[in-house]
Every structure is written in structure tokens, then in C-alpha cells.
CSV table of N, CA and C in Angstrom, one decimal:
chain,number,residue,atom,x,y,z
V,11,MET,N,64.1,79.9,171.8
V,11,MET,CA,63.2,79.4,170.8
V,11,MET,C,63.0,77.9,171.1
V,12,ASP,N,61.8,77.4,170.9
V,12,ASP,CA,61.5,76.0,171.2
V,12,ASP,C,62.1,75.1,170.2
V,13,THR,N,62.6,74.0,170.6
V,13,THR,CA,63.0,72.9,169.7
V,13,THR,C,61.9,72.1,169.3
V,14,HIS,N,62.1,71.3,168.3
V,14,HIS,CA,61.0,70.4,167.8
V,14,HIS,C,60.5,69.5,168.9
V,15,ASN,N,61.4,68.9,169.7
V,15,ASN,CA,61.0,68.0,170.7
V,15,ASN,C,60.2,68.7,171.8
V,16,ASN,N,60.5,69.9,172.2
V,16,ASN,CA,59.8,70.6,173.2
V,16,ASN,C,58.4,70.9,172.8
V,17,VAL,N,58.2,71.2,171.5
V,17,VAL,CA,56.9,71.5,171.0
V,17,VAL,C,56.1,70.2,171.0
V,18,ALA,N,56.7,69.1,170.6
V,18,ALA,CA,56.0,67.8,170.6
V,18,ALA,C,55.6,67.4,172.0
V,19,LYS,N,56.4,67.7,173.0
V,19,LYS,CA,56.0,67.3,174.4
V,19,LYS,C,54.8,68.2,174.9
V,20,ARG,N,54.7,69.4,174.4
V,20,ARG,CA,53.6,70.2,174.8
V,20,ARG,C,52.3,70.0,174.1
V,21,GLU,N,52.2,69.0,173.2
V,21,GLU,CA,51.0,68.7,172.5
V,21,GLU,C,50.6,67.3,172.8
V,22,PRO,N,50.1,67.1,174.1
V,22,PRO,CA,49.7,65.7,174.5
V,22,PRO,C,48.5,65.2,173.7
V,23,LEU,N,47.6,66.0,173.3
V,23,LEU,CA,46.5,65.5,172.5
V,23,LEU,C,46.9,65.0,171.2
V,24,MET,N,47.9,65.6,170.5
V,24,MET,CA,48.4,65.1,169.2
V,24,MET,C,49.1,63.8,169.4
V,25,ASN,N,49.9,63.7,170.5
V,25,ASN,CA,50.6,62.5,170.8
V,25,ASN,C,49.6,61.4,171.1
V,26,PHE,N,48.5,61.7,171.8
V,26,PHE,CA,47.5,60.7,172.1
V,26,PHE,C,46.8,60.2,170.8
V,27,LEU,N,46.5,61.1,169.9
V,27,LEU,CA,45.8,60.8,168.7
V,27,LEU,C,46.7,60.0,167.8
V,28,ALA,N,48.0,60.3,167.8
V,28,ALA,CA,49.0,59.5,167.0
V,28,ALA,C,49.1,58.1,167.5
V,29,TRP,N,49.2,57.9,168.8
V,29,TRP,CA,49.2,56.6,169.4
V,29,TRP,C,47.9,55.8,169.2
V,30,LEU,N,46.8,56.6,169.2
V,30,LEU,CA,45.5,56.0,168.9
V,30,LEU,C,45.4,55.4,167.5
V,31,MET,N,46.0,56.2,166.5
V,31,MET,CA,46.1,55.7,165.2
V,31,MET,C,46.9,54.4,165.1
V,32,ILE,N,48.1,54.4,165.7
V,32,ILE,CA,49.0,53.3,165.6
V,32,ILE,C,48.3,52.1,166.3
V,33,VAL,N,47.9,52.2,167.5
V,33,VAL,CA,47.3,51.1,168.2
V,33,VAL,C,46.0,50.6,167.5
V,34,GLY,N,45.2,51.6,167.1
V,34,GLY,CA,43.9,51.2,166.4
V,34,GLY,C,44.2,50.4,165.2
V,35,SER,N,45.2,50.8,164.4
V,35,SER,CA,45.4,50.1,163.1
V,35,SER,C,46.0,48.7,163.4
V,36,VAL,N,46.8,48.6,164.5
V,36,VAL,CA,47.3,47.3,164.8
V,36,VAL,C,46.2,46.4,165.3
V,37,ILE,N,45.3,46.9,166.1
V,37,ILE,CA,44.1,46.1,166.6
V,37,ILE,C,43.3,45.7,165.4
V,38,SER,N,43.0,46.6,164.5
V,38,SER,CA,42.2,46.3,163.3
V,38,SER,C,42.9,45.2,162.5
V,39,PHE,N,44.2,45.2,162.4
V,39,PHE,CA,44.9,44.1,161.7
V,39,PHE,C,44.7,42.8,162.4
V,40,SER,N,44.5,42.8,163.7
V,40,SER,CA,44.3,41.5,164.4
V,40,SER,C,42.9,40.9,164.0
V,41,PHE,N,42.0,41.7,163.6
V,41,PHE,CA,40.6,41.2,163.2
V,41,PHE,C,40.5,40.8,161.8
V,42,ILE,N,41.5,41.2,160.9
V,42,ILE,CA,41.4,40.9,159.5
V,42,ILE,C,41.5,39.4,159.3
V,43,PRO,N,42.4,38.7,159.9
V,43,PRO,CA,42.5,37.2,159.6
V,43,PRO,C,41.3,36.5,160.0
V,44,VAL,N,40.5,36.9,160.9
V,44,VAL,CA,39.2,36.2,161.3
V,44,VAL,C,38.3,36.3,160.1
V,45,GLY,N,38.1,37.4,159.5
V,45,GLY,CA,37.1,37.5,158.4
V,45,GLY,C,37.7,37.4,157.0
V,46,ALA,N,39.0,37.3,157.0
V,46,ALA,CA,39.7,37.2,155.6
V,46,ALA,C,39.2,36.1,154.8
V,47,PRO,N,39.1,34.8,155.3
V,47,PRO,CA,38.6,33.8,154.4
V,47,PRO,C,37.3,34.1,153.7
V,48,PHE,N,36.4,34.6,154.5
V,48,PHE,CA,35.0,35.0,154.0
V,48,PHE,C,35.1,36.1,153.0
V,49,LEU,N,36.0,37.1,153.3
V,49,LEU,CA,36.1,38.3,152.5
V,49,LEU,C,36.8,38.0,151.2
V,50,LEU,N,37.8,37.0,151.2
V,50,LEU,CA,38.4,36.6,150.0
V,50,LEU,C,37.5,36.0,149.0
V,51,ILE,N,36.5,35.3,149.5
V,51,ILE,CA,35.5,34.7,148.7
V,51,ILE,C,34.4,35.6,148.3
V,52,LEU,N,33.8,36.4,149.2
V,52,LEU,CA,32.7,37.2,149.0
V,52,LEU,C,33.0,38.6,148.5
V,53,ALA,N,34.0,39.2,149.1
V,53,ALA,CA,34.3,40.6,148.7
V,53,ALA,C,35.8,40.9,148.8
V,54,PRO,N,36.6,40.4,147.9
V,54,PRO,CA,38.0,40.6,148.0
V,54,PRO,C,38.4,42.1,148.0
V,55,ALA,N,37.7,42.9,147.3
V,55,ALA,CA,38.0,44.4,147.3
V,55,ALA,C,37.9,45.0,148.6
V,56,VAL,N,36.9,44.5,149.4
V,56,VAL,CA,36.7,45.1,150.8
V,56,VAL,C,38.0,44.7,151.6
V,57,LEU,N,38.5,43.5,151.5
V,57,LEU,CA,39.7,43.1,152.2
V,57,LEU,C,40.9,43.9,151.8
V,58,ILE,N,41.0,44.1,150.5
V,58,ILE,CA,42.2,44.9,150.0
V,58,ILE,C,42.1,46.4,150.5
V,59,ILE,N,40.9,46.9,150.5
V,59,ILE,CA,40.7,48.3,150.9
V,59,ILE,C,41.0,48.4,152.4
V,60,THR,N,40.5,47.4,153.2
V,60,THR,CA,40.7,47.4,154.6
V,60,THR,C,42.2,47.4,154.9
V,61,ILE,N,43.0,46.5,154.2
V,61,ILE,CA,44.4,46.4,154.5
V,61,ILE,C,45.1,47.7,154.1
V,62,ILE,N,44.7,48.3,153.0
V,62,ILE,CA,45.4,49.6,152.6
V,62,ILE,C,45.0,50.7,153.6
V,63,ALA,N,43.8,50.8,154.0
V,63,ALA,CA,43.4,51.8,155.0
V,63,ALA,C,44.2,51.6,156.3
V,64,ASN,N,44.3,50.4,156.8
V,64,ASN,CA,45.0,50.2,158.0
V,64,ASN,C,46.5,50.5,157.9
V,65,VAL,N,47.1,50.1,156.8
V,65,VAL,CA,48.6,50.4,156.6
V,65,VAL,C,48.7,52.0,156.5
V,66,THR,N,47.8,52.6,155.8
V,66,THR,CA,47.9,54.1,155.7
V,66,THR,C,47.8,54.8,157.0
V,67,ILE,N,46.8,54.4,157.9
V,67,ILE,CA,46.7,55.0,159.2
V,67,ILE,C,47.9,54.6,160.1
V,68,LEU,N,48.4,53.4,160.0
V,68,LEU,CA,49.6,53.1,160.8
V,68,LEU,C,50.8,54.0,160.4
V,69,ILE,N,51.0,54.1,159.1
V,69,ILE,CA,52.1,55.0,158.7
V,69,ILE,C,51.9,56.5,159.1
V,70,ALA,N,50.6,56.9,158.9
V,70,ALA,CA,50.3,58.3,159.2
V,70,ALA,C,50.5,58.5,160.7
V,71,GLY,N,50.1,57.5,161.6
V,71,GLY,CA,50.3,57.6,163.0
V,71,GLY,C,51.7,57.8,163.4
V,72,ILE,N,52.6,57.0,162.7
V,72,ILE,CA,54.0,57.1,163.0
V,72,ILE,C,54.5,58.5,162.6
V,73,GLY,N,54.1,59.0,161.4
V,73,GLY,CA,54.5,60.3,160.9
V,73,GLY,C,54.0,61.4,161.8
V,74,VAL,N,52.8,61.3,162.3
V,74,VAL,CA,52.2,62.3,163.2
V,74,VAL,C,53.0,62.3,164.5
V,75,LEU,N,53.3,61.1,165.0
V,75,LEU,CA,54.0,61.0,166.3
V,75,LEU,C,55.4,61.7,166.2
V,76,LYS,N,56.0,61.5,165.0
V,76,LYS,CA,57.4,62.1,164.8
V,76,LYS,C,57.3,63.6,164.2
V,77,ARG,N,56.0,64.1,164.1
V,77,ARG,CA,55.8,65.4,163.6
V,77,ARG,C,56.4,65.7,162.2
V,78,ARG,N,56.1,64.7,161.3
V,78,ARG,CA,56.6,64.9,159.9
V,78,ARG,C,55.5,65.3,159.0
V,79,LYS,N,55.8,66.2,158.1
V,79,LYS,CA,54.8,66.7,157.2
V,79,LYS,C,54.1,65.5,156.4
V,80,TRP,N,54.9,64.5,156.0
V,80,TRP,CA,54.3,63.4,155.2
V,80,TRP,C,53.3,62.7,156.0
V,81,GLY,N,53.5,62.6,157.4
V,81,GLY,CA,52.5,61.9,158.2
V,81,GLY,C,51.2,62.8,158.3
V,82,LEU,N,51.4,64.1,158.4
V,82,LEU,CA,50.2,65.0,158.4
V,82,LEU,C,49.5,64.9,157.2
V,83,TYR,N,50.2,65.0,156.0
V,83,TYR,CA,49.5,64.9,154.7
V,83,TYR,C,48.8,63.6,154.5
V,84,LEU,N,49.4,62.5,154.9
V,84,LEU,CA,48.8,61.2,154.8
V,84,LEU,C,47.6,61.1,155.6
V,85,PHE,N,47.6,61.6,156.8
V,85,PHE,CA,46.4,61.6,157.6
V,85,PHE,C,45.3,62.5,157.0
V,86,LEU,N,45.7,63.7,156.6
V,86,LEU,CA,44.7,64.6,156.1
V,86,LEU,C,44.1,64.0,154.8
V,87,GLY,N,44.9,63.4,154.0
V,87,GLY,CA,44.4,62.8,152.8
V,87,GLY,C,43.4,61.7,153.0
V,88,SER,N,43.8,60.8,154.0
V,88,SER,CA,42.9,59.7,154.3
V,88,SER,C,41.6,60.2,155.0
V,89,GLY,N,41.7,61.2,155.8
V,89,GLY,CA,40.5,61.8,156.4
V,89,GLY,C,39.6,62.4,155.4
V,90,ILE,N,40.1,63.2,154.5
V,90,ILE,CA,39.3,63.8,153.5
V,90,ILE,C,38.7,62.8,152.6
V,91,LEU,N,39.4,61.7,152.2
V,91,LEU,CA,38.8,60.6,151.4
V,91,LEU,C,37.7,59.9,152.2
V,92,SER,N,37.9,59.8,153.5
V,92,SER,CA,36.8,59.2,154.3
V,92,SER,C,35.5,60.1,154.3
V,93,ILE,N,35.7,61.4,154.4
V,93,ILE,CA,34.6,62.3,154.4
V,93,ILE,C,33.9,62.3,153.0
V,94,LEU,N,34.7,62.3,152.0
V,94,LEU,CA,34.2,62.2,150.6
V,94,LEU,C,33.4,60.9,150.4
V,95,GLY,N,33.9,59.8,151.0
V,95,GLY,CA,33.2,58.5,150.9
V,95,GLY,C,31.8,58.6,151.5
V,96,PHE,N,31.7,59.3,152.7
V,96,PHE,CA,30.4,59.5,153.3
V,96,PHE,C,29.5,60.3,152.4
V,97,VAL,N,30.0,61.4,151.8
V,97,VAL,CA,29.2,62.2,150.9
V,97,VAL,C,28.8,61.4,149.7
V,98,TYR,N,29.7,60.6,149.1
V,98,TYR,CA,29.3,59.8,148.0
V,98,TYR,C,28.2,58.8,148.3
V,99,SER,N,28.3,58.2,149.5
V,99,SER,CA,27.3,57.3,149.9
V,99,SER,C,25.9,58.0,150.0
V,100,VAL,N,25.9,59.2,150.6
V,100,VAL,CA,24.6,59.9,150.7
V,100,VAL,C,24.1,60.3,149.4
V,101,ILE,N,24.9,60.7,148.5
V,101,ILE,CA,24.5,61.1,147.1
V,101,ILE,C,24.0,59.8,146.4
V,102,GLY,N,24.6,58.7,146.7
V,102,GLY,CA,24.2,57.4,146.1
V,102,GLY,C,22.9,56.8,146.7
V,103,GLY,N,22.4,57.5,147.7
V,103,GLY,CA,21.1,57.1,148.2
V,103,GLY,C,21.2,56.1,149.5
V,104,ILE,N,22.4,56.0,150.0
V,104,ILE,CA,22.6,55.1,151.2
V,104,ILE,C,22.4,56.0,152.4
V,105,PRO,N,21.4,55.7,153.2
V,105,PRO,CA,21.1,56.6,154.4
V,105,PRO,C,22.2,56.4,155.4
V,106,LEU,N,22.6,57.5,156.1
V,106,LEU,CA,23.6,57.4,157.2
V,106,LEU,C,22.9,57.0,158.5
V,107,GLU,N,23.5,56.1,159.2
V,107,GLU,CA,23.1,55.7,160.5
V,107,GLU,C,23.6,56.7,161.5
V,108,PRO,N,23.0,56.8,162.7
V,108,PRO,CA,23.5,57.7,163.7
V,108,PRO,C,25.0,57.6,164.0
V,109,ASN,N,25.5,56.3,164.1
V,109,ASN,CA,26.9,56.2,164.3
V,109,ASN,C,27.8,56.7,163.2
V,110,ASP,N,27.2,56.6,161.9
V,110,ASP,CA,28.0,57.1,160.8
V,110,ASP,C,28.1,58.6,160.9
V,111,ILE,N,27.1,59.3,161.4
V,111,ILE,CA,27.1,60.7,161.5
V,111,ILE,C,28.1,61.1,162.6
V,112,VAL,N,28.2,60.4,163.7
V,112,VAL,CA,29.2,60.6,164.7
V,112,VAL,C,30.6,60.4,164.1
V,113,ILE,N,30.8,59.4,163.3
V,113,ILE,CA,32.1,59.1,162.7
V,113,ILE,C,32.5,60.3,161.8
V,114,LEU,N,31.5,60.7,161.0
V,114,LEU,CA,31.7,61.8,160.0
V,114,LEU,C,32.1,63.1,160.7
V,115,ILE,N,31.4,63.4,161.8
V,115,ILE,CA,31.7,64.6,162.5
V,115,ILE,C,33.1,64.5,163.2
V,116,THR,N,33.4,63.4,163.8
V,116,THR,CA,34.7,63.1,164.4
V,116,THR,C,35.8,63.3,163.4
V,117,GLU,N,35.6,62.7,162.2
V,117,GLU,CA,36.6,62.7,161.2
V,117,GLU,C,36.9,64.2,160.7
V,118,ALA,N,35.8,64.9,160.6
V,118,ALA,CA,35.9,66.3,160.2
V,118,ALA,C,36.6,67.1,161.2
V,119,LEU,N,36.3,66.9,162.5
V,119,LEU,CA,37.0,67.6,163.6
V,119,LEU,C,38.5,67.3,163.6
V,120,LEU,N,38.8,66.0,163.4
V,120,LEU,CA,40.2,65.6,163.4
V,120,LEU,C,41.0,66.3,162.3
V,121,VAL,N,40.4,66.3,161.1
V,121,VAL,CA,41.0,66.9,159.9
V,121,VAL,C,41.2,68.4,160.3
V,122,LEU,N,40.2,69.1,160.8
V,122,LEU,CA,40.4,70.5,161.2
V,122,LEU,C,41.5,70.7,162.2
V,123,TYR,N,41.5,69.8,163.2
V,123,TYR,CA,42.5,70.0,164.3
V,123,TYR,C,43.9,69.8,163.8
V,124,PHE,N,44.1,68.8,163.0
V,124,PHE,CA,45.5,68.6,162.4
V,124,PHE,C,45.9,69.7,161.5
V,125,TRP,N,44.9,70.2,160.7
V,125,TRP,CA,45.2,71.3,159.8
V,125,TRP,C,45.6,72.5,160.5
V,126,SER,N,44.9,72.8,161.7
V,126,SER,CA,45.2,73.9,162.4
V,126,SER,C,46.6,73.8,163.1
V,127,ARG,N,47.1,72.6,163.3
V,127,ARG,CA,48.4,72.4,164.0
V,127,ARG,C,49.5,72.1,163.0
V,128,ARG,N,49.3,72.3,161.7
V,128,ARG,CA,50.2,72.0,160.6
V,128,ARG,C,51.6,72.6,160.8
V,129,ASN,N,51.6,73.8,161.5
V,129,ASN,CA,52.9,74.5,161.7
V,129,ASN,C,53.8,73.7,162.7
V,130,LEU,N,53.3,72.7,163.4
V,130,LEU,CA,54.2,72.0,164.3
V,130,LEU,C,55.0,70.8,163.6
V,131,PHE,N,54.7,70.6,162.4
V,131,PHE,CA,55.3,69.5,161.7
V,131,PHE,C,56.5,70.0,160.9
V,132,SER,N,57.6,69.2,160.9
V,132,SER,CA,58.8,69.5,160.2
V,132,SER,C,58.7,68.9,158.8
V,133,ILE,N,59.5,69.6,157.9
V,133,ILE,CA,59.5,69.1,156.5
V,133,ILE,C,60.6,68.0,156.4
V,134,ASN,N,60.2,66.8,156.3
V,134,ASN,CA,61.1,65.7,156.1
V,134,ASN,C,60.3,64.6,155.4
V,135,TYR,N,60.5,64.5,154.1
V,135,TYR,CA,59.7,63.6,153.3
V,135,TYR,C,60.3,62.1,153.2
V,136,ASN,N,61.4,61.9,153.9
V,136,ASN,CA,62.0,60.6,153.9
V,136,ASN,C,61.3,59.7,154.9
V,137,LEU,N,60.8,58.6,154.5
V,137,LEU,CA,60.2,57.6,155.4
V,137,LEU,C,61.3,57.0,156.3
V,138,PRO,N,60.9,56.8,157.6
V,138,PRO,CA,61.9,56.1,158.4
V,138,PRO,C,62.3,54.7,157.8
V,139,LYS,N,63.5,54.2,158.1
V,139,LYS,CA,64.0,53.0,157.5
V,139,LYS,C,63.1,51.8,157.8
V,140,TYR,N,62.4,51.8,159.0
V,140,TYR,CA,61.7,50.6,159.4
V,140,TYR,C,60.3,50.6,158.8
V,141,VAL,N,59.8,51.6,158.1
V,141,VAL,CA,58.4,51.7,157.7
V,141,VAL,C,58.2,50.6,156.6
V,142,ILE,N,59.0,50.6,155.5
V,142,ILE,CA,58.8,49.7,154.4
V,142,ILE,C,58.9,48.2,154.9
V,143,PRO,N,59.9,47.8,155.7
V,143,PRO,CA,59.9,46.4,156.2
V,143,PRO,C,58.6,46.1,157.0
V,144,LEU,N,58.2,47.1,157.8
V,144,LEU,CA,57.0,46.9,158.6
V,144,LEU,C,55.8,46.7,157.8
V,145,ILE,N,55.7,47.4,156.7
V,145,ILE,CA,54.5,47.3,155.8
V,145,ILE,C,54.6,45.9,155.2
V,146,ILE,N,55.7,45.4,154.7
V,146,ILE,CA,55.9,44.1,154.1
V,146,ILE,C,55.5,43.0,155.1
V,147,ILE,N,56.0,43.1,156.3
V,147,ILE,CA,55.7,42.1,157.4
V,147,ILE,C,54.2,42.1,157.6
V,148,VAL,N,53.6,43.2,157.8
V,148,VAL,CA,52.2,43.2,158.1
V,148,VAL,C,51.4,42.6,156.9
V,149,ILE,N,51.7,42.9,155.7
V,149,ILE,CA,51.0,42.4,154.6
V,149,ILE,C,51.2,40.9,154.5
V,150,ILE,N,52.4,40.4,154.7
V,150,ILE,CA,52.7,38.9,154.7
V,150,ILE,C,51.9,38.3,155.8
V,151,LEU,N,51.8,38.9,157.0
V,151,LEU,CA,51.1,38.3,158.1
V,151,LEU,C,49.6,38.3,157.8
V,152,VAL,N,49.1,39.4,157.3
V,152,VAL,CA,47.7,39.5,157.0
V,152,VAL,C,47.2,38.5,155.9
V,153,LEU,N,48.1,38.3,154.9
V,153,LEU,CA,47.7,37.4,153.8
V,153,LEU,C,48.1,36.0,154.2
V,154,GLY,N,49.1,35.8,155.0
V,154,GLY,CA,49.5,34.4,155.4
V,154,GLY,C,48.7,33.8,156.5
V,155,ILE,N,48.2,34.5,157.4
V,155,ILE,CA,47.5,33.9,158.6
V,155,ILE,C,46.2,33.3,158.1
V,156,PRO,N,45.4,33.9,157.2
V,156,PRO,CA,44.2,33.2,156.8
V,156,PRO,C,44.5,31.9,156.1
V,157,THR,N,45.6,31.8,155.3
V,157,THR,CA,45.9,30.6,154.7
V,157,THR,C,46.2,29.5,155.7
V,158,LEU,N,46.9,29.9,156.8
V,158,LEU,CA,47.2,28.9,157.8
V,158,LEU,C,45.9,28.5,158.5
V,159,LEU,N,45.0,29.4,158.8
V,159,LEU,CA,43.8,29.1,159.5
V,159,LEU,C,42.9,28.2,158.6
V,160,THR,N,42.9,28.4,157.3
V,160,THR,CA,42.0,27.6,156.5
V,160,THR,C,42.6,26.3,156.0
V,161,LYS,N,43.9,26.1,156.3
V,161,LYS,CA,44.5,24.8,155.8
V,161,LYS,C,44.0,23.7,156.6
V,162,LYS,N,43.7,22.6,155.9
V,162,LYS,CA,43.1,21.4,156.5
V,162,LYS,C,44.3,20.6,157.1
V,163,SER,N,44.1,20.0,158.3
V,163,SER,CA,45.2,19.2,158.9
V,163,SER,C,45.3,17.9,158.3
């Protein structure tokens, strides 16, 4: 019978997608400080939502990489919320651009792919010990760097 690690090694696409989530959220965090001073003034809710979304995807990526159910559910939840956001925008009269349609289709395919592979995830609802400190450090950096950048010498 296959062990959990052997199954994980045979799913290179899932490993790639998990690493893509982790690296993508870290890269997104690097762009937040650049726009943060403007967003704090013009649209603080957008900045907060961006931070929450990036932290969510980062944690989900770690969970998916470790094949934990909480990582799967976190990703599925964020994916479904993203799809519902697109639907809400269309209902609200905001037209979708061609790249929005590609993002929507990709998000739907990812949700379907992960749902179809849900049996590969183990039940372990405990977050790894390093996740909470990682979240705190990222939030401090994201909120602290714009202050340093806007400080007058």
C-alpha cells in the first residue's frame, strides 16, 4: 500500500501548483509596499483584502504541499469565493475583460482539479508551528515597509 509520501511524489502537478501558490503569494507581497502608501490613502479596504488574500494563498500552498485537508479546504474556499466575486461583478454590471475570463476559467479548473484529488489529502487540522509566526512576520513587514518608505529623512 502506498504511503502518504509516495502518493505526494507521484503528483508532480499538485506539487508544482502548491509551489506556484507559495512563490506567487511571496512575489505579490513584494509588490504591496510599492502601492501601499497610495492604497492606504485611496482604498485601504483594497490593501487589507490583498493582504488577506495573499496570506490565505500562502497558507493554502503550504497545506497543499503537505497534503493536508485544511490546505485543500482553504484553497477551495478561496477559489470558490474568487469565482463568486466574478459572478457578483457580472451581476453588478461590470463587464468582464478577456483576461478576466481566462482567470475565471483557470480558477474553475483548479477548483475542479483539487476537488477531484481530495482523497490524496490527510486529515490533520493542526497548523504547522511556523505558520502563525510567518503570518505575523509578513503582516509586520507589509505594514512596516510602507512606513519606512514614506518616512522623511
